[in-house]
Coordinates of C-alpha atoms and ligand atoms in Angstrom, one line a residue:
X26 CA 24.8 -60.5 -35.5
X27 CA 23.9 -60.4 -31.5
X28 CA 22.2 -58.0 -30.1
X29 CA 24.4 -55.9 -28.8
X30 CA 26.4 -53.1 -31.5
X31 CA 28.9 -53.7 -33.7
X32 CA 32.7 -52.9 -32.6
X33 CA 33.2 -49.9 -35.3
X34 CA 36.6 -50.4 -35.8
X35 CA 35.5 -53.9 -37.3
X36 CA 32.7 -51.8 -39.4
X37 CA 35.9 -50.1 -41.3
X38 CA 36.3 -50.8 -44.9
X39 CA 39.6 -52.8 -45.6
X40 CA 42.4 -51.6 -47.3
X41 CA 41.7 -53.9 -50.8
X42 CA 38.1 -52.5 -50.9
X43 CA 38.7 -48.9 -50.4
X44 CA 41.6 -49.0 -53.5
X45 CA 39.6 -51.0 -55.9
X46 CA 36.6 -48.0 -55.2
X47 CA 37.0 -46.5 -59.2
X48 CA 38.2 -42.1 -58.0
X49 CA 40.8 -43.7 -55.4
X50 CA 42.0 -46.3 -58.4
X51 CA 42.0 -43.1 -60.9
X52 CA 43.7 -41.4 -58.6
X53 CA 46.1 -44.2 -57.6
X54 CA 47.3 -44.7 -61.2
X55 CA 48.0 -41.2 -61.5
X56 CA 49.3 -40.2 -57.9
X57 CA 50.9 -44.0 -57.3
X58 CA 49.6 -46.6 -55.6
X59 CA 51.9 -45.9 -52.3
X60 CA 50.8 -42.6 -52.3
X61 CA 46.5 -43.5 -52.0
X62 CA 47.4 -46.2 -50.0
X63 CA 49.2 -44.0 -47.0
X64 CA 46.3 -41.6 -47.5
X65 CA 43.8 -44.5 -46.7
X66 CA 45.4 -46.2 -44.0
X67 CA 45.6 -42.4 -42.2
X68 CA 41.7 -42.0 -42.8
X69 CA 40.9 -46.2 -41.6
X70 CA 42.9 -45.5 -38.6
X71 CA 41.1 -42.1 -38.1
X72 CA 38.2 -44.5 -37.7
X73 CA 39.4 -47.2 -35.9
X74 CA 40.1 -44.7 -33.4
X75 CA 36.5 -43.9 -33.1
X76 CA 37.6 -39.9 -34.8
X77 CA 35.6 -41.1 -37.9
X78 CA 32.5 -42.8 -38.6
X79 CA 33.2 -46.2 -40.5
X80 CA 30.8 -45.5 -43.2
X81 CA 32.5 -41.8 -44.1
X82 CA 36.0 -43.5 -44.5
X83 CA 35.7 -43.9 -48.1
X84 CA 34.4 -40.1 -48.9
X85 CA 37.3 -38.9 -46.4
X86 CA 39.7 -40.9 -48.4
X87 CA 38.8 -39.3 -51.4
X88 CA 38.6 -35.5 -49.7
X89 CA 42.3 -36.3 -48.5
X90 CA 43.8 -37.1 -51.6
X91 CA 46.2 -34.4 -52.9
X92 CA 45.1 -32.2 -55.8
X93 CA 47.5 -32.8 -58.6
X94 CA 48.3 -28.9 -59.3
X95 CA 45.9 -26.4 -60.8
X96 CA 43.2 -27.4 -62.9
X97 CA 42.3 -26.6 -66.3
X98 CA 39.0 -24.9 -67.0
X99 CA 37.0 -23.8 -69.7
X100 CA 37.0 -20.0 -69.4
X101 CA 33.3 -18.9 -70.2
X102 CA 33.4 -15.8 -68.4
X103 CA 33.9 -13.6 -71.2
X104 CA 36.9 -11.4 -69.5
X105 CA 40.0 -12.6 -71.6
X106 CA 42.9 -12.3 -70.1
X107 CA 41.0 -13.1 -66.4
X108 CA 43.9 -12.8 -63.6
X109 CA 42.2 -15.2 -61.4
X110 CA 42.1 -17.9 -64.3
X111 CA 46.0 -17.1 -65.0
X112 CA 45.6 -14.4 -67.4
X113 CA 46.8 -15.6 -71.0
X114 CA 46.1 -19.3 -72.4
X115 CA 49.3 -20.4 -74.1
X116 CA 49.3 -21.3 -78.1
X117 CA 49.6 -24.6 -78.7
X118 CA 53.0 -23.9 -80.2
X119 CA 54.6 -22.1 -76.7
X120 CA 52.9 -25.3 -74.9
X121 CA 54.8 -27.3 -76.9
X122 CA 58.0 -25.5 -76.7
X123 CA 57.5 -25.9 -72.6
X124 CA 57.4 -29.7 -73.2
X125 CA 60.1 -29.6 -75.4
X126 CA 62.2 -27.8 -72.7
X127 CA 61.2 -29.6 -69.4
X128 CA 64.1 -31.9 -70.1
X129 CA 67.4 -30.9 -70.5
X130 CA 68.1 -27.6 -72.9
X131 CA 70.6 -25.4 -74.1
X132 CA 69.1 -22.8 -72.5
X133 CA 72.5 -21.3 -71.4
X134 CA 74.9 -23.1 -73.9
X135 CA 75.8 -22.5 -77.6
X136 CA 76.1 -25.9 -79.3
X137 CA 77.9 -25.0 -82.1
X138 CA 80.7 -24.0 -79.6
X139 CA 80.2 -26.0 -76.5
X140 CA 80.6 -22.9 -74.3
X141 CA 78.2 -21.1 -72.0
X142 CA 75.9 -18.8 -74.0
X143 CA 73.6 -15.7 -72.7
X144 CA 70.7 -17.0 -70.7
X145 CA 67.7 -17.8 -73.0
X146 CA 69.0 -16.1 -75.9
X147 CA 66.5 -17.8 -78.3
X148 CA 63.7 -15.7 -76.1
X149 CA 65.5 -12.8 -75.9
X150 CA 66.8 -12.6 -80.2
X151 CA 62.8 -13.3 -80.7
X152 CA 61.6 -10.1 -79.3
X153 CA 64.6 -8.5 -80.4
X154 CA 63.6 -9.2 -83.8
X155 CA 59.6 -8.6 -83.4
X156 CA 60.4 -4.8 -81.7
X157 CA 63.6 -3.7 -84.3
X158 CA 63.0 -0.1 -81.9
X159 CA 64.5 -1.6 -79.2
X160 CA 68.5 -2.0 -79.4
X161 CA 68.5 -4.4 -76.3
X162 CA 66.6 -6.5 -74.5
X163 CA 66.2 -8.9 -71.4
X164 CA 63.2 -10.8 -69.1
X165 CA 62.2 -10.8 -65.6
X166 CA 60.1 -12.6 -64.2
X167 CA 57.0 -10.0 -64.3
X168 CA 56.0 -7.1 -65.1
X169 CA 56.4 -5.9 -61.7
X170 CA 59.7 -7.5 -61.2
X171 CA 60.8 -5.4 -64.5
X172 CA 59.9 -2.0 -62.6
X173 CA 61.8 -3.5 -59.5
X174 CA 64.6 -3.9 -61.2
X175 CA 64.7 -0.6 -63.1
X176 CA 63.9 1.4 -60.2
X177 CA 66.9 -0.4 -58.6
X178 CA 68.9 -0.2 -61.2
X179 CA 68.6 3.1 -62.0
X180 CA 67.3 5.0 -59.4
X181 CA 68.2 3.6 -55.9
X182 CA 68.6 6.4 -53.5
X183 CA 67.5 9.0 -55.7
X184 CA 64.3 10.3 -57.1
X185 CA 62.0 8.5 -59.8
X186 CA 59.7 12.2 -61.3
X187 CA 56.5 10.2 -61.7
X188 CA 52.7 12.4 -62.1
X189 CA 50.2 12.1 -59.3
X190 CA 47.8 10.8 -61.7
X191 CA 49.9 7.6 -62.5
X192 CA 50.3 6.2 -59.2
X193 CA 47.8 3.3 -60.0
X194 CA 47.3 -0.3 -57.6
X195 CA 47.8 -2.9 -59.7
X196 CA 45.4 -5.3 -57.9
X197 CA 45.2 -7.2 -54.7
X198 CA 46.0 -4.3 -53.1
X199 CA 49.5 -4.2 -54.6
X200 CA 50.4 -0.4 -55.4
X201 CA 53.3 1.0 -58.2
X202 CA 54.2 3.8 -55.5
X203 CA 54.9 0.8 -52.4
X204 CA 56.5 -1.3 -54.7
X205 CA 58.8 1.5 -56.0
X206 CA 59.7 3.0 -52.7
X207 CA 60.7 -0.3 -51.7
X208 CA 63.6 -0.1 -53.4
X209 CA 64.9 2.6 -51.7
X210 CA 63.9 5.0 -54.8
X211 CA 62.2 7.9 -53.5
X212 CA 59.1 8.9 -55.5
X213 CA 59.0 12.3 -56.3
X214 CA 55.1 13.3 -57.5
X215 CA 54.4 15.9 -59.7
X216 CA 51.2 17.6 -61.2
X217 CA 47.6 16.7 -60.0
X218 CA 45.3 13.4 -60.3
X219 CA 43.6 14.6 -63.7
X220 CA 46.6 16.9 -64.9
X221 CA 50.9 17.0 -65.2
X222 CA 51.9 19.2 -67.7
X223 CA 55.5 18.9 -69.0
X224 CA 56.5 22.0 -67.3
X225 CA 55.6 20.2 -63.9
X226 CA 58.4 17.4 -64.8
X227 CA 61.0 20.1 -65.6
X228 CA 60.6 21.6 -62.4
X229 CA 61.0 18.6 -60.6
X230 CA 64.2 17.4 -62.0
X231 CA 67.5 18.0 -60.8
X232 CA 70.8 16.1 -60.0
X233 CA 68.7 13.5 -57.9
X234 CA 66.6 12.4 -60.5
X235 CA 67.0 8.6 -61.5
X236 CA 64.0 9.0 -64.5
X237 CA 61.3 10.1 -65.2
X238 CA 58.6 7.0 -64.9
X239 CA 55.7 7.3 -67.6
X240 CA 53.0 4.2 -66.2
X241 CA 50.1 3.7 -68.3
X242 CA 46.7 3.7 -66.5
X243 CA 46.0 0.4 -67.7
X244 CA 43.0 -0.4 -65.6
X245 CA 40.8 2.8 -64.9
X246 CA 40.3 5.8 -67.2
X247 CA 40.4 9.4 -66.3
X248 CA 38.3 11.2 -68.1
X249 CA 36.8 14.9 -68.3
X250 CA 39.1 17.8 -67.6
X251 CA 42.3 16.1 -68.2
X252 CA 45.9 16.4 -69.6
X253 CA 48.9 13.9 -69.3
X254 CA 52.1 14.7 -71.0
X255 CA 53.3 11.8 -73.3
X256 CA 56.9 10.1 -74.2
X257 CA 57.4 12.2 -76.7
X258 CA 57.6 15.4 -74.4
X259 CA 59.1 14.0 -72.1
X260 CA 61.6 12.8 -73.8
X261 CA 63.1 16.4 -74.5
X262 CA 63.9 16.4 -70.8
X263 CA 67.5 15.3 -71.1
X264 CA 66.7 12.4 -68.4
X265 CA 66.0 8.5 -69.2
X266 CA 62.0 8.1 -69.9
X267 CA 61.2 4.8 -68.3
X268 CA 57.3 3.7 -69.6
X269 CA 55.7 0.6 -68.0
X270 CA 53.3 -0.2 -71.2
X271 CA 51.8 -2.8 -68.7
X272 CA 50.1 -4.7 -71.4
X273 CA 53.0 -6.0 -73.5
X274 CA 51.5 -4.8 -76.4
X275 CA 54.9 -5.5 -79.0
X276 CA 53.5 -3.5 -82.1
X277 CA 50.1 -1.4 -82.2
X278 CA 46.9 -3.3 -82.6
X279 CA 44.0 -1.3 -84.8
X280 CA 41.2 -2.8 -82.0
X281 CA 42.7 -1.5 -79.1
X282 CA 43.7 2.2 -80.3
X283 CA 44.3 3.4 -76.4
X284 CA 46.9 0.7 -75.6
X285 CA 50.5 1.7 -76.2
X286 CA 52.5 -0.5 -77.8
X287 CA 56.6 -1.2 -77.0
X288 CA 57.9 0.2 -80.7
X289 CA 55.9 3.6 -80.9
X290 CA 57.2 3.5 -77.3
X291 CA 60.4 3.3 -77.9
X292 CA 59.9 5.5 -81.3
X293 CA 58.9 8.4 -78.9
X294 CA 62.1 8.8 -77.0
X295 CA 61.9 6.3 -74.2
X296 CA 64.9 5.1 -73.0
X297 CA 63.4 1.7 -71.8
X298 CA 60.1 0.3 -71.6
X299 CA 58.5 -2.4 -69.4
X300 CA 55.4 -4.5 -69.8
X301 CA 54.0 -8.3 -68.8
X302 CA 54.3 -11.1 -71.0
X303 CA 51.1 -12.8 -69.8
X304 CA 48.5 -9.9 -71.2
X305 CA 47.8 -8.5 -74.6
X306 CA 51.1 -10.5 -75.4
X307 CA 49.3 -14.1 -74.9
X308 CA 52.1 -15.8 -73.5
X309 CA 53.8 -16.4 -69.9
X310 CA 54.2 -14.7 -66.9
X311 CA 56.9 -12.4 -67.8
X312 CA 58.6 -9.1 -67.6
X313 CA 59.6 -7.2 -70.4
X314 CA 62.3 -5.0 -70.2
X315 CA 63.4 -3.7 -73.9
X316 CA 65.5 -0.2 -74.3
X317 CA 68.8 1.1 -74.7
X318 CA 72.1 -0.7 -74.7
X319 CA 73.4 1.1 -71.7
X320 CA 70.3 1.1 -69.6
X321 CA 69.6 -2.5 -70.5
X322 CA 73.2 -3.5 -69.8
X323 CA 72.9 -1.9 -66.2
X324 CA 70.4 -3.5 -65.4
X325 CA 71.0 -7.3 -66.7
X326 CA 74.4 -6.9 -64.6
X327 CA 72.8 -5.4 -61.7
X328 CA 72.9 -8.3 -58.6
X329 CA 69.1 -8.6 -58.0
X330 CA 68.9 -9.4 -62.0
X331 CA 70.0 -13.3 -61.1
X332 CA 67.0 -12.9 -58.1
X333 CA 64.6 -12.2 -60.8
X334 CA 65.8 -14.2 -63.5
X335 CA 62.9 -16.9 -65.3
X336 CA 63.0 -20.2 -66.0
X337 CA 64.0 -22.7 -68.9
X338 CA 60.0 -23.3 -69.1
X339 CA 59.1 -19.2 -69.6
X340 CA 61.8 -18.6 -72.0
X341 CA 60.8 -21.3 -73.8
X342 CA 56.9 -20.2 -74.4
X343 CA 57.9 -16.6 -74.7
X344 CA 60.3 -17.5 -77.8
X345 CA 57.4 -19.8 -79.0
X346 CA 54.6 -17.0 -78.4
X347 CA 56.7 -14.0 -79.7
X348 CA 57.6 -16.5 -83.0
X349 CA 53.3 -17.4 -84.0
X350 CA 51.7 -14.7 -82.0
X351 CA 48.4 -16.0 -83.2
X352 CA 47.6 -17.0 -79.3
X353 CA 44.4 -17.6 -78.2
X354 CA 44.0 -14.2 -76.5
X355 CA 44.3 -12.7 -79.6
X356 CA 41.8 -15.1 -81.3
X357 CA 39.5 -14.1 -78.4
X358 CA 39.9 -10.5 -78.5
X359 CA 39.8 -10.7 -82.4
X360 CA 36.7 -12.8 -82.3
X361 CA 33.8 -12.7 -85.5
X362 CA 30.6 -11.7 -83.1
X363 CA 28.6 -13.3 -86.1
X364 CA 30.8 -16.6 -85.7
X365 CA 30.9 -16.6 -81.9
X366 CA 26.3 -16.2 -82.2
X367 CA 26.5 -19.0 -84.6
X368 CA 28.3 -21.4 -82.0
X369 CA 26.3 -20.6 -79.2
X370 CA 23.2 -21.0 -81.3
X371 CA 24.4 -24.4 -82.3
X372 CA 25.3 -25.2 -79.0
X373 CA 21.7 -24.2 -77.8
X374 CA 20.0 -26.3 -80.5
X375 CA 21.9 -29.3 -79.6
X376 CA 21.1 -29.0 -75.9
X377 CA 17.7 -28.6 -76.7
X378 CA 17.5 -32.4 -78.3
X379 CA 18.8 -33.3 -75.2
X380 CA 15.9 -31.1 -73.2
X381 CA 17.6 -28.4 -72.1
X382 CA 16.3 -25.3 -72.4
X383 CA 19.2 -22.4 -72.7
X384 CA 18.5 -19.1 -74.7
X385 CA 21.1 -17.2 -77.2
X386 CA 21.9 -13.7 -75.6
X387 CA 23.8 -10.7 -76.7
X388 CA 26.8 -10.3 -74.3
X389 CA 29.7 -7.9 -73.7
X390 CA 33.2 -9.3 -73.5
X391 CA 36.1 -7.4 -72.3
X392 CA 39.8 -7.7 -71.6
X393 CA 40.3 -7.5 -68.2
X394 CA 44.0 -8.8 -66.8
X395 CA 44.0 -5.0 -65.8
X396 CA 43.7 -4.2 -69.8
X397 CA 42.0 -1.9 -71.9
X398 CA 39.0 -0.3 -69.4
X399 CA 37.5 1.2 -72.1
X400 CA 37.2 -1.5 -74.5
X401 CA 33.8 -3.4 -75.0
X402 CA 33.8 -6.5 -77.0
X403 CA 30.1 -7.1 -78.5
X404 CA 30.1 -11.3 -77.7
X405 CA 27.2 -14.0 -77.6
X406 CA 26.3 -16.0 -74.6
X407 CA 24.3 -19.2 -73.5
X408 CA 22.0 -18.3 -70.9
X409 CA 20.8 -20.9 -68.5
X410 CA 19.1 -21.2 -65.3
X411 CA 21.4 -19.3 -62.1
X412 CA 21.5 -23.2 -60.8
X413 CA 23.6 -24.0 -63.3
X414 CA 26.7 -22.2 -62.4
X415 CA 28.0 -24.1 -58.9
X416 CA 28.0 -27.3 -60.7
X417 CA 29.7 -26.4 -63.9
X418 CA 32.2 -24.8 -61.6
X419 CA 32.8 -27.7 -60.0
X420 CA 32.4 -30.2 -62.7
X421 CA 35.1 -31.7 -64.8
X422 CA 36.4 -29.8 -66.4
X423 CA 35.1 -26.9 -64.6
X424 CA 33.2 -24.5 -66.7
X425 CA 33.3 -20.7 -65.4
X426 CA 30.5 -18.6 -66.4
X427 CA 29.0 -14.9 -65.3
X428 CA 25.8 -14.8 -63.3
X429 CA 24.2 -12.0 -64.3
X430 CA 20.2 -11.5 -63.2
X431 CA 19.9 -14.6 -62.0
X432 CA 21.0 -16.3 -65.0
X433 CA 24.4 -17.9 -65.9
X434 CA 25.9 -16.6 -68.9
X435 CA 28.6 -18.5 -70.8
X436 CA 30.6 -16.6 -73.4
X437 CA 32.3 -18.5 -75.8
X438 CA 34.5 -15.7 -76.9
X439 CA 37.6 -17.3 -75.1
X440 CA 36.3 -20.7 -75.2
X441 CA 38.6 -22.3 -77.4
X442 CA 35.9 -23.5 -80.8
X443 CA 37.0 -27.7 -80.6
X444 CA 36.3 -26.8 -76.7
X445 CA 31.9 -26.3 -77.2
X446 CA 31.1 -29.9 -76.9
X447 CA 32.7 -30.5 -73.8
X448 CA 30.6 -27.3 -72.6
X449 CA 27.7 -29.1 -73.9
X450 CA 28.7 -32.4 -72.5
X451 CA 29.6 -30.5 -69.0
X452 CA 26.2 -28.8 -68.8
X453 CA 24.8 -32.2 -69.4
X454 CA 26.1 -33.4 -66.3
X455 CA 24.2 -31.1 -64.4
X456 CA 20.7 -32.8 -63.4
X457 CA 17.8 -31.1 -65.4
X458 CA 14.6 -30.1 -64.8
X459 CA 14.0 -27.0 -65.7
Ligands
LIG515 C1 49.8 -5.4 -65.1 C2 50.6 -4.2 -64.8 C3 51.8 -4.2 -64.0 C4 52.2 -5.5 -63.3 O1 52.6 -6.5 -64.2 P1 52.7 -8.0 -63.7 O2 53.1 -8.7 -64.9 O3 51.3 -8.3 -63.2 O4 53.6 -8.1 -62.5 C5 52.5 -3.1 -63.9 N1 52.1 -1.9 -64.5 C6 51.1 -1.9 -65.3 C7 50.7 -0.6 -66.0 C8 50.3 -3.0 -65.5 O5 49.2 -2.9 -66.3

């Protein structure tokens, strides 16, 4: 070369080079080769105007490529049903019954007859069948949407009796009361934070009461001087008991004694009771609306039913999940402590031929998704090193772990067991030299 510089634009890598480069051929046989190309020639050009320096083009390619959806990760955290990880990890069976359905279905059509048939009815005769309690059912698309529509439904322009100390946020600074009142319900609040008596609701109802909305605290606890008034009494009101279960709990479980559950629900005199389908249920996002004939009726005919109606894909894991409800958040939550030490020990030994030092810890899973405060899950952990965790979060597939005291703690309690080798291949990855 002269002297004098190099034009950049001539420095920029060409076209054929940058696409044989191995992530933007991965990425072209998965996204198309059309697709990578456009994205390169945008970043070459970005160069040739003189916007980008010829020797970042490849690395901006790569940053510009589209990400293919939401990622699968290995869910170390120890918090089960973790909102910001999507809550509940599907059984194999309700991932394959989403395959199965991507295509064409009879979602809405009886074979046997070649006529239209109730939306999803193979979802909706499965939880019929696993909650006998509840005459009728249908499904929203969340737990939230459920409450929308019931308040709707059943109590648009007039009052839903509801205790002060049951107006809970639900997260992300949603709140039952907003979400309520937006349906042109008026929330009428009885009794005090810490205690409604019964005699509270009767005085508050009258010919504007809708219901009378029962919502279980799922993720705080009261405790001390306190008294709530259950179903049961409330149900000697003469109005409709709605109860929002929140946890989609279908029939009590012995590990979680504080969790209500849709048949005793329903046992106690509610006239309808919602929950999600993506907590202590272990499948999809999902509302769950299971009750009376009448009330259910009203409310699968109302107009903001078809707003709120789910897809072939939900139905399809919810029938799936509600058929085997073996799912891998009840694995998790029903966990052996002695099994889950004996993986992480292994796990540790096998790292340490490799020269990585981790230690064994006692942990504490719990079940978060807004679930179960109260509930401590003894669990084992892998500890390593706090430098550990921004790589594994970013690896592939990311691992997500807990820092806690400056180390990172990875509890296999929801990590699924043929999932520990690709922990110990991801921690691997990370350079060593501790
Ligand atoms: C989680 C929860 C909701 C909201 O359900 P989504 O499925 O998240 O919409 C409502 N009420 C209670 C009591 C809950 O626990």
């Amino acid at each position: 070369m002269g002297d004098g510089p190099v034009d950049p634009r001539r420095r920029v890598p060409r076209t054929d080079t940058l696409l044989a480069d191995p992530v933007l051929a991965a990425a072209a046989a998965s996204l198309g080769r059309e697709q990578v190309k456009a994205v390169v020639n945008r970043v070459q050009d970005r160069a040739r105007r003189g916007e980008l320096d010829p020797d970042e083009v490849r690395d901006a390619a790569v940053a510009a490529l589209p990400t293919p959806g939401p990622r699968a990760v290995l869910n170390a955290t120890g918090v089960v049903l973790h909102t910001n990880l999507g809550r509940a990890s599907l059984s194999p069976a309700a991932v394959a019954a989403v395959v199965a359905a991507a295509g064409h279905t009879d979602v809405e059509l009886d074979l046997a007859t070649g006529r239209r048939a109730r939306r999803g009815r193979s979802a909706l005769d499965a939880l019929a069948a696993a909650v006998p309690d509840a005459a009728a059912v249908h499904v929203v698309n969340n737990g939230a949407a459920a409450l929308v529509l019931a308040a709707t439904a059943l109590a648009a322009g007039r009052e839903i009796v509801v205790s002060r100390g049951e107006l809970v946020e639900i997260g992300d600074g949603f709140r039952l009361p907003d979400l309520l009142e937006s349906t042109g319900a008026r929330l009428r609040e009885v009794g005090t934070t810490n205690r409604t008596t019964l005699a509270d609701y009767a005085a508050a109802l009258g010919p504007q009461t809708g219901f009378v909305l029962k919502v279980h605290p799922s993720n705080f606890r009261v405790t001390g001087f306190t008294s709530a008034t259950g179903v049961r009494q409330l149900a000697t009101l003469g109005v409709p008991v709605v109860a929002d279960i929140g946890s989609g709990l279908l029939g009590a479980d012995p590990l979680l004694p504080d969790e209500p559950d849709a048949a005793s629900t329903l046992r106690a005199g509610a006239a309808l009771v919602t929950a999600s389908g993506d907590k202590l249920l272990g499948g999809p996002q999902a509302g769950l609306l299971l009750g009376d004939v009448e009330v259910i009726d009203r409310l699968r005919r109302h107009p903001l039913a078809r707003a709120l109606r789910v897809d072939k894909l939900t139905l399809a894991a919810l029938a799936a999940t509600v058929h085997q409800p073996n799912t891998p958040t009840r694995v998790a939550l029903h966990a052996d402590p002695g099994a889950l030490r004996e993986r992480v020990e292994r796990l540790r030994d096998r790292l340490g031929v490799d020269g990585r030092k981790a230690e064994v810890v006692p942990a504490v899973a719990v079940v978060g998704g807004g679930g179960a405060p109260g509930v401590e899950l003894d669990s084992w952990a892998l500890s390593l090193p706090e430098r550990y965790a921004a790589p594994l979060r970013t690896g592939d597939p990311p691992v997500l772990g807990r820092v806690v005291r400056g180390r990172l703690l990875l509890d296999l309690r929801c990590v699924p067991a043929d999932a520990d080798e690709a922990v110990r291949e991801a921690v691997l990855r990370v350079p060593g030299d501790d």
